[in-house]
Amino acid sequence: MQSSSIDIASVPAAKPGLRLLLLPLVILAGMGLSVEAGLLGPLGVQVGHLWATLSIFGVGSAILFLLLLFSGKQQGPALNTLPRWQLIGGFLGPIYVVVLTLATPHIGIAMTMIAILSGQVGKSVLIDHFGWFGATRKKVNGERWLALLLIVAALVLIARG
């Protein structure tokens, strides 16, 4: 069986204009995660953390289904030809949301988000450095170490404040 996976390194770099458009969109999506944490924490306390997670994924699945339905013809997934490791995200997403739902009422939204950010950036630096998952290799340099250190410092300061 042949793999139909996309090598991330083969995807062309975004044009400067597209990068200027994508960066604010990604920042807005990050803001959305903070709102999601603010909504999920109380919802988890009221209905249970797993039910809160299921409701979020149910609503999201319904919206994605409608988008697929009205977005025109799309190439459907060929799940039997994909390497199984590429489906790990389907396992990681609910774990992330359950942890978000559990942590937010106890440690607050800011602490939850900066802890998530420190984990994301730390792992992202490793993924870039080693070229895991087909990512283009980017060696860890001083600026990247400093950025990670500053995020950890922010985590400590928010935890103390």
Coordinates of N, CA, C and O in Angstrom, one line a residue:
M1 N 0.8 -1.2 0.0 CA 0.0 0.0 0.0 C 0.9 1.2 0.0 O 1.8 1.3 0.8
Q2 N 0.6 2.2 -0.9 CA 1.4 3.4 -0.9 C 0.8 4.4 0.0 O -0.4 4.5 0.2
S3 N 1.7 5.2 0.6 CA 1.3 6.3 1.5 C 1.0 7.5 0.7 O 1.7 7.9 -0.3
S4 N -0.1 8.2 1.0 CA -0.5 9.4 0.3 C -0.2 10.6 1.3 O -0.8 11.6 1.1
S5 N 0.7 10.5 2.2 CA 0.9 11.6 3.1 C 1.7 12.7 2.4 O 2.4 12.5 1.5
I6 N 1.5 13.9 2.9 CA 2.1 15.1 2.4 C 3.4 15.3 3.3 O 3.3 15.4 4.5
D7 N 4.5 15.5 2.6 CA 5.7 15.9 3.3 C 5.6 17.4 3.5 O 5.6 18.2 2.6
I8 N 5.6 17.8 4.8 CA 5.5 19.2 5.1 C 6.6 20.0 4.5 O 6.4 21.2 4.1
A9 N 7.8 19.4 4.4 CA 8.9 20.1 3.9 C 8.7 20.5 2.4 O 9.4 21.4 1.9
S10 N 7.9 19.7 1.7 CA 7.6 19.9 0.3 C 6.6 21.0 0.0 O 6.4 21.4 -1.1
V11 N 5.9 21.5 1.0 CA 4.9 22.5 0.9 C 5.6 23.9 0.8 O 6.5 24.2 1.6
P12 N 5.3 24.6 -0.3 CA 6.0 25.9 -0.5 C 5.8 26.9 0.7 O 4.7 26.9 1.3
A13 N 6.8 27.7 1.0 CA 6.7 28.7 2.0 C 5.6 29.7 1.6 O 5.4 30.0 0.5
A14 N 4.9 30.2 2.7 CA 3.9 31.2 2.4 C 4.5 32.5 1.9 O 5.6 32.9 2.3
K15 N 3.8 33.1 0.9 CA 4.2 34.4 0.4 C 4.1 35.4 1.4 O 3.2 35.3 2.3
P16 N 4.9 36.5 1.4 CA 4.8 37.6 2.4 C 3.4 38.1 2.7 O 3.0 38.3 3.8
G17 N 2.7 38.4 1.6 CA 1.3 38.9 1.8 C 0.4 37.9 2.5 O -0.4 38.3 3.4
L18 N 0.6 36.6 2.2 CA -0.2 35.6 2.9 C 0.2 35.4 4.3 O -0.6 35.3 5.2
R19 N 1.5 35.6 4.6 CA 2.0 35.5 6.0 C 1.4 36.7 6.8 O 1.0 36.5 8.0
L20 N 1.3 37.9 6.2 CA 0.7 39.0 6.9 C -0.8 38.8 7.2 O -1.3 39.3 8.2
L21 N -1.4 38.0 6.4 CA -2.8 37.7 6.6 C -3.0 36.5 7.6 O -3.8 36.6 8.5
L22 N -2.1 35.5 7.5 CA -2.2 34.4 8.4 C -1.9 34.7 9.9 O -2.5 34.1 10.8
L23 N -0.9 35.5 10.1 CA -0.4 35.8 11.5 C -1.6 36.3 12.3 O -1.8 35.8 13.4
P24 N -2.3 37.4 11.9 CA -3.4 37.8 12.7 C -4.5 36.8 12.9 O -5.1 36.7 14.0
L25 N -4.7 36.0 11.9 CA -5.7 34.9 12.0 C -5.3 33.9 13.0 O -6.1 33.4 13.8
V26 N -4.0 33.5 13.1 CA -3.5 32.6 14.1 C -3.6 33.2 15.5 O -4.0 32.6 16.4
I27 N -3.3 34.5 15.6 CA -3.4 35.2 16.9 C -4.9 35.2 17.3 O -5.2 34.9 18.5
L28 N -5.8 35.5 16.4 CA -7.2 35.4 16.8 C -7.7 34.0 17.2 O -8.5 33.9 18.1
A29 N -7.1 33.0 16.5 CA -7.5 31.6 16.9 C -7.0 31.4 18.3 O -7.6 30.7 19.1
G30 N -5.8 31.9 18.6 CA -5.2 31.7 20.0 C -6.1 32.4 21.0 O -6.4 31.9 22.1
M31 N -6.6 33.6 20.6 CA -7.6 34.3 21.5 C -8.8 33.4 21.7 O -9.4 33.4 22.8
G32 N -9.2 32.8 20.6 CA -10.4 31.9 20.7 C -10.2 30.7 21.7 O -11.1 30.3 22.4
L33 N -9.0 30.2 21.8 CA -8.7 29.2 22.8 C -8.9 29.7 24.2 O -9.4 28.9 25.1
S34 N -8.5 30.9 24.5 CA -8.7 31.5 25.8 C -10.2 31.6 26.1 O -10.6 31.3 27.2
V35 N -11.0 32.0 25.1 CA -12.4 32.1 25.3 C -13.0 30.7 25.5 O -13.8 30.5 26.4
E36 N -12.5 29.7 24.7 CA -12.9 28.3 24.9 C -12.6 27.8 26.3 O -13.5 27.2 26.9
A37 N -11.5 28.2 26.8 CA -11.1 27.7 28.2 C -12.1 28.4 29.2 O -12.5 27.7 30.1
G38 N -12.4 29.6 29.0 CA -13.3 30.3 29.9 C -14.7 29.7 29.8 O -15.4 29.8 30.9
L39 N -15.1 29.2 28.7 CA -16.4 28.6 28.6 C -16.4 27.1 29.1 O -17.4 26.7 29.7
L40 N -15.4 26.4 28.8 CA -15.3 25.0 29.1 C -15.2 24.7 30.6 O -15.7 23.8 31.1
G41 N -14.4 25.6 31.3 CA -14.2 25.4 32.7 C -15.5 25.3 33.5 O -15.8 24.3 34.1
P42 N -16.4 26.3 33.4 CA -17.6 26.3 34.1 C -18.6 25.2 33.6 O -19.3 24.6 34.3
L43 N -18.6 25.0 32.3 CA -19.4 23.9 31.7 C -19.0 22.6 32.2 O -19.9 21.8 32.6
G44 N -17.7 22.3 32.4 CA -17.2 21.1 32.9 C -17.7 20.9 34.4 O -18.0 19.8 34.8
V45 N -17.7 22.0 35.1 CA -18.1 21.9 36.5 C -19.6 21.6 36.6 O -20.1 20.8 37.4
Q46 N -20.4 22.1 35.7 CA -21.8 22.0 35.7 C -22.3 20.6 35.1 O -23.2 20.0 35.7
V47 N -21.7 20.1 34.0 CA -22.2 18.9 33.4 C -21.2 17.8 33.4 O -21.5 16.7 33.0
G48 N -20.0 18.0 33.9 CA -19.0 17.0 33.9 C -18.0 17.3 32.8 O -18.3 17.7 31.7
H49 N -16.7 17.0 33.1 CA -15.6 17.3 32.2 C -15.7 16.6 30.9 O -15.5 17.1 29.8
L50 N -16.1 15.3 30.9 CA -16.2 14.5 29.7 C -17.4 15.0 28.8 O -17.3 15.0 27.6
W51 N -18.5 15.3 29.5 CA -19.7 15.7 28.7 C -19.4 17.1 28.1 O -19.8 17.4 27.0
A52 N -18.7 17.9 28.8 CA -18.3 19.3 28.3 C -17.4 19.1 27.0 O -17.6 19.7 26.0
T53 N -16.5 18.2 27.1 CA -15.6 17.9 26.0 C -16.4 17.3 24.8 O -16.2 17.8 23.7
L54 N -17.3 16.4 25.1 CA -18.1 15.8 24.0 C -19.0 16.9 23.4 O -19.1 16.9 22.1
S55 N -19.5 17.8 24.1 CA -20.4 18.8 23.6 C -19.6 19.7 22.6 O -20.0 20.1 21.6
I56 N -18.4 20.1 23.0 CA -17.5 20.9 22.2 C -17.2 20.2 20.9 O -17.3 20.8 19.8
F57 N -16.8 18.9 20.9 CA -16.5 18.2 19.7 C -17.7 17.9 18.9 O -17.7 17.9 17.7
G58 N -18.9 17.7 19.5 CA -20.1 17.5 18.8 C -20.5 18.8 18.0 O -20.9 18.7 16.8
V59 N -20.5 19.9 18.7 CA -20.8 21.2 18.0 C -19.8 21.4 16.8 O -20.2 21.8 15.7
G60 N -18.5 21.2 17.1 CA -17.5 21.4 16.1 C -17.7 20.5 14.9 O -17.5 20.9 13.8
S61 N -18.0 19.2 15.2 CA -18.2 18.2 14.1 C -19.4 18.6 13.3 O -19.4 18.5 12.0
A62 N -20.5 19.1 13.9 CA -21.6 19.6 13.2 C -21.3 20.7 12.2 O -21.7 20.8 11.1
I63 N -20.6 21.7 12.8 CA -20.2 22.8 12.0 C -19.3 22.4 10.8 O -19.5 22.9 9.7
L64 N -18.3 21.5 11.1 CA -17.4 21.1 10.0 C -18.2 20.3 8.9 O -18.0 20.4 7.7
F65 N -19.2 19.5 9.4 CA -20.0 18.8 8.4 C -20.8 19.7 7.5 O -20.8 19.5 6.3
L66 N -21.4 20.8 8.1 CA -22.1 21.8 7.3 C -21.1 22.5 6.3 O -21.5 22.7 5.2
L67 N -19.9 22.8 6.8 CA -19.0 23.5 5.9 C -18.6 22.6 4.7 O -18.5 23.0 3.6
L68 N -18.4 21.3 5.0 CA -18.1 20.3 4.0 C -19.2 20.2 3.0 O -19.1 20.1 1.8
L69 N -20.4 20.2 3.6 CA -21.6 20.0 2.7 C -21.8 21.1 1.7 O -22.2 20.9 0.6
F70 N -21.5 22.3 2.2 CA -21.8 23.5 1.3 C -20.5 24.1 0.7 O -20.6 25.1 0.0
S71 N -19.4 23.4 0.8 CA -18.1 24.0 0.2 C -17.8 23.4 -1.1 O -16.7 23.7 -1.7
G72 N -18.6 22.6 -1.7 CA -18.4 22.1 -3.0 C -17.6 20.7 -2.9 O -17.4 20.2 -1.8
K73 N -17.3 20.2 -4.0 CA -16.7 18.9 -4.1 C -15.3 18.9 -3.5 O -14.5 19.8 -3.7
Q74 N -15.1 17.9 -2.6 CA -13.8 17.8 -1.9 C -13.3 16.3 -2.1 O -14.2 15.4 -2.1
Q75 N -12.1 16.2 -2.1 CA -11.5 14.8 -2.1 C -11.7 14.3 -0.7 O -11.2 14.8 0.3
G76 N -12.4 13.2 -0.5 CA -12.6 12.5 0.8 C -11.4 11.9 1.3 O -10.4 11.7 0.6
P77 N -11.4 11.6 2.6 CA -10.2 10.9 3.2 C -10.0 9.5 2.7 O -11.0 8.8 2.5
A78 N -8.8 9.1 2.5 CA -8.5 7.7 2.2 C -7.8 7.2 3.5 O -6.5 7.0 3.5
L79 N -8.6 7.0 4.5 CA -8.0 6.6 5.8 C -7.2 5.3 5.7 O -6.2 5.1 6.5
N80 N -7.5 4.4 4.8 CA -6.8 3.2 4.7 C -5.4 3.3 4.1 O -4.6 2.4 4.1
T81 N -5.1 4.5 3.5 CA -3.8 4.7 2.9 C -2.9 5.6 3.7 O -1.8 5.7 3.3
L82 N -3.5 6.2 4.7 CA -2.7 7.1 5.5 C -1.8 6.3 6.5 O -2.3 5.3 7.1
P83 N -0.6 6.8 6.8 CA 0.1 6.2 7.9 C -0.7 6.4 9.2 O -1.2 7.5 9.5
R84 N -0.8 5.4 10.0 CA -1.6 5.5 11.3 C -1.2 6.6 12.2 O -2.0 7.2 12.9
W85 N 0.1 6.9 12.2 CA 0.6 7.9 13.1 C 0.0 9.3 12.8 O -0.1 10.2 13.7
Q86 N -0.4 9.5 11.6 CA -1.0 10.8 11.2 C -2.4 11.0 11.8 O -2.9 12.1 11.8
L87 N -3.0 10.0 12.3 CA -4.3 10.1 13.0 C -4.2 10.3 14.5 O -5.2 10.4 15.2
I88 N -3.0 10.4 15.0 CA -2.8 10.7 16.4 C -3.5 11.9 16.9 O -4.0 12.0 18.0
G89 N -3.6 12.9 16.0 CA -4.2 14.2 16.4 C -5.7 14.0 16.9 O -6.1 14.7 17.8
G90 N -6.3 13.0 16.3 CA -7.7 12.7 16.8 C -7.7 12.2 18.2 O -8.8 12.3 18.9
F91 N -6.6 11.6 18.7 CA -6.5 11.2 20.0 C -6.1 12.3 21.0 O -6.5 12.5 22.1
L92 N -5.2 13.2 20.4 CA -4.6 14.3 21.2 C -5.6 15.4 21.5 O -5.6 16.0 22.5
G93 N -6.5 15.7 20.5 CA -7.4 16.8 20.6 C -8.3 16.6 21.9 O -8.4 17.6 22.7
P94 N -9.0 15.5 22.0 CA -9.9 15.4 23.2 C -9.1 15.4 24.5 O -9.6 15.9 25.5
I95 N -7.9 14.8 24.5 CA -7.1 14.9 25.8 C -6.8 16.4 26.1 O -6.9 16.8 27.3
Y96 N -6.4 17.1 25.1 CA -6.2 18.6 25.3 C -7.4 19.3 25.9 O -7.3 20.0 26.9
V97 N -8.6 19.0 25.3 CA -9.8 19.7 25.8 C -10.2 19.2 27.2 O -10.6 20.0 28.0
V98 N -10.0 18.0 27.5 CA -10.4 17.5 28.8 C -9.4 18.1 29.9 O -9.9 18.6 30.9
V99 N -8.1 18.2 29.6 CA -7.2 18.8 30.5 C -7.5 20.3 30.6 O -7.5 20.8 31.8
L100 N -7.9 21.0 29.5 CA -8.3 22.4 29.6 C -9.5 22.5 30.5 O -9.5 23.4 31.3
T101 N -10.5 21.7 30.3 CA -11.7 21.7 31.1 C -11.4 21.5 32.6 O -12.0 22.1 33.5
L102 N -10.5 20.5 32.9 CA -10.2 20.2 34.3 C -9.4 21.3 34.9 O -9.6 21.7 36.1
A103 N -8.4 21.9 34.2 CA -7.4 22.8 34.8 C -8.0 24.2 35.0 O -7.7 24.9 36.0
T104 N -8.7 24.7 34.0 CA -9.1 26.1 34.0 C -9.9 26.6 35.3 O -9.5 27.6 35.9
P105 N -10.8 25.8 35.9 CA -11.5 26.3 37.1 C -10.5 26.4 38.3 O -10.8 27.1 39.2
H106 N -9.5 25.6 38.3 CA -8.6 25.5 39.4 C -7.4 26.4 39.4 O -7.0 27.0 40.4
I107 N -6.8 26.6 38.2 CA -5.6 27.4 38.1 C -5.9 28.7 37.3 O -5.0 29.6 37.2
G108 N -7.0 28.9 36.7 CA -7.4 30.1 36.0 C -7.0 30.0 34.5 O -6.2 29.2 34.1
I109 N -7.6 30.9 33.7 CA -7.4 30.9 32.3 C -6.0 31.3 31.9 O -5.4 30.7 31.1
A110 N -5.5 32.4 32.5 CA -4.2 32.9 32.2 C -3.1 31.8 32.4 O -2.2 31.5 31.6
M111 N -3.2 31.2 33.6 CA -2.2 30.1 34.0 C -2.3 28.9 33.0 O -1.3 28.4 32.6
T112 N -3.6 28.6 32.7 CA -3.8 27.4 31.8 C -3.2 27.7 30.5 O -2.5 26.9 29.9
M113 N -3.5 28.9 29.9 CA -3.0 29.2 28.6 C -1.5 29.4 28.5 O -0.9 28.9 27.5
I114 N -0.9 30.0 29.5 CA 0.6 30.1 29.4 C 1.2 28.8 29.6 O 2.3 28.5 29.0
A115 N 0.6 27.9 30.4 CA 1.2 26.6 30.6 C 1.1 25.8 29.2 O 2.0 25.1 28.8
I116 N -0.1 25.9 28.6 CA -0.3 25.3 27.3 C 0.7 25.9 26.3 O 1.4 25.1 25.5
L117 N 0.9 27.2 26.3 CA 1.8 27.8 25.4 C 3.3 27.3 25.6 O 4.0 27.0 24.6
S118 N 3.7 27.2 26.9 CA 5.0 26.8 27.1 C 5.2 25.3 26.6 O 6.3 25.0 26.1
G119 N 4.2 24.5 26.8 CA 4.3 23.1 26.3 C 4.3 23.1 24.8 O 5.1 22.3 24.2
Q120 N 3.5 23.9 24.2 CA 3.5 24.0 22.7 C 4.8 24.4 22.1 O 5.3 23.8 21.2
V121 N 5.3 25.5 22.7 CA 6.6 26.1 22.1 C 7.7 25.1 22.4 O 8.6 24.9 21.5
G122 N 7.8 24.6 23.6 CA 8.9 23.6 23.9 C 8.9 22.4 22.9 O 9.9 22.1 22.4
K123 N 7.7 21.8 22.7 CA 7.7 20.7 21.8 C 7.9 21.1 20.4 O 8.5 20.4 19.6
S124 N 7.4 22.3 20.0 CA 7.6 22.8 18.6 C 9.0 23.0 18.3 O 9.5 22.7 17.2
V125 N 9.8 23.5 19.3 CA 11.2 23.7 19.1 C 11.9 22.3 18.8 O 12.7 22.2 17.9
L126 N 11.5 21.3 19.6 CA 12.1 20.0 19.3 C 11.6 19.4 18.0 O 12.5 18.8 17.3
I127 N 10.4 19.6 17.6 CA 9.9 19.1 16.3 C 10.7 19.8 15.2 O 11.1 19.1 14.3
D128 N 10.8 21.1 15.3 CA 11.6 21.8 14.3 C 13.1 21.3 14.2 O 13.6 21.1 13.2
H129 N 13.7 21.2 15.4 CA 15.1 20.9 15.5 C 15.4 19.5 14.9 O 16.4 19.4 14.2
F130 N 14.5 18.5 15.2 CA 14.8 17.2 14.7 C 14.1 16.8 13.4 O 14.3 15.8 12.8
G131 N 13.2 17.7 12.9 CA 12.4 17.5 11.7 C 11.4 16.4 11.8 O 11.1 15.7 10.8
W132 N 10.8 16.2 13.0 CA 9.9 15.2 13.2 C 8.6 15.4 12.3 O 8.3 16.6 12.0
F133 N 7.9 14.4 12.0 CA 6.6 14.5 11.3 C 6.7 15.1 9.9 O 5.8 15.7 9.4
G134 N 7.9 15.1 9.4 CA 8.1 15.7 8.0 C 8.3 17.2 8.0 O 8.4 17.8 6.9
A135 N 8.5 17.8 9.2 CA 8.7 19.2 9.2 C 10.1 19.6 8.8 O 11.0 18.8 8.9
T136 N 10.3 20.7 8.2 CA 11.6 21.2 7.8 C 12.4 21.4 9.0 O 12.0 22.0 10.0
R137 N 13.7 20.9 9.0 CA 14.5 21.0 10.2 C 15.0 22.4 10.3 O 15.4 23.1 9.4
K138 N 14.9 22.9 11.6 CA 15.4 24.3 11.9 C 16.1 24.1 13.2 O 15.5 23.8 14.3
K139 N 17.4 24.2 13.2 CA 18.2 24.0 14.4 C 17.9 25.0 15.4 O 17.5 26.1 15.1
V140 N 17.9 24.6 16.7 CA 17.7 25.5 17.8 C 18.8 26.4 17.9 O 20.0 26.0 18.0
N141 N 18.6 27.7 17.9 CA 19.6 28.7 18.0 C 19.4 29.5 19.3 O 18.4 29.2 20.0
G142 N 20.2 30.5 19.6 CA 20.1 31.3 20.8 C 18.8 32.0 20.9 O 18.2 32.1 22.0
E143 N 18.3 32.5 19.8 CA 17.0 33.2 19.9 C 15.9 32.3 20.3 O 15.0 32.7 21.0
R144 N 15.9 31.1 19.7 CA 14.8 30.1 20.1 C 14.9 29.7 21.5 O 13.9 29.6 22.2
W145 N 16.1 29.5 22.0 CA 16.3 29.2 23.5 C 15.8 30.3 24.3 O 15.1 30.1 25.3
L146 N 16.1 31.5 23.9 CA 15.7 32.7 24.7 C 14.2 32.9 24.7 O 13.6 33.1 25.7
A147 N 13.6 32.6 23.5 CA 12.1 32.7 23.5 C 11.5 31.7 24.4 O 10.5 32.0 25.2
L148 N 12.0 30.5 24.4 CA 11.5 29.4 25.3 C 11.7 29.8 26.7 O 10.8 29.7 27.6
L149 N 12.8 30.3 27.1 CA 13.1 30.8 28.4 C 12.2 31.9 28.9 O 11.7 31.9 30.0
L150 N 11.9 32.8 28.0 CA 11.0 33.9 28.3 C 9.6 33.4 28.6 O 8.9 33.9 29.4
I151 N 9.1 32.4 27.8 CA 7.8 31.8 28.0 C 7.8 31.1 29.4 O 6.8 31.2 30.1
V152 N 8.8 30.4 29.7 CA 8.9 29.7 31.0 C 8.9 30.8 32.1 O 8.2 30.6 33.1
A153 N 9.6 31.9 31.9 CA 9.6 33.0 32.9 C 8.2 33.6 33.1 O 7.8 33.8 34.2
A154 N 7.5 33.7 31.9 CA 6.1 34.2 32.0 C 5.3 33.2 32.8 O 4.4 33.7 33.6
L155 N 5.5 32.0 32.6 CA 4.7 30.9 33.4 C 5.0 31.1 34.9 O 4.1 31.1 35.7
V156 N 6.2 31.3 35.2 CA 6.6 31.4 36.7 C 6.0 32.7 37.2 O 5.4 32.7 38.3
L157 N 6.1 33.8 36.5 CA 5.5 35.1 36.9 C 4.0 35.0 37.1 O 3.5 35.6 38.1
I158 N 3.3 34.4 36.2 CA 1.9 34.3 36.3 C 1.5 33.4 37.4 O 0.5 33.7 38.2
A159 N 2.3 32.3 37.6 CA 2.0 31.4 38.8 C 2.2 32.1 40.1 O 1.4 31.9 41.1
R160 N 3.1 33.0 40.2 CA 3.4 33.8 41.4 C 2.5 34.9 41.7 O 2.2 35.3 42.8
G161 N 1.9 35.5 40.6 CA 1.1 36.7 40.7 C -0.3 36.5 41.0 O -1.2 36.1 41.2

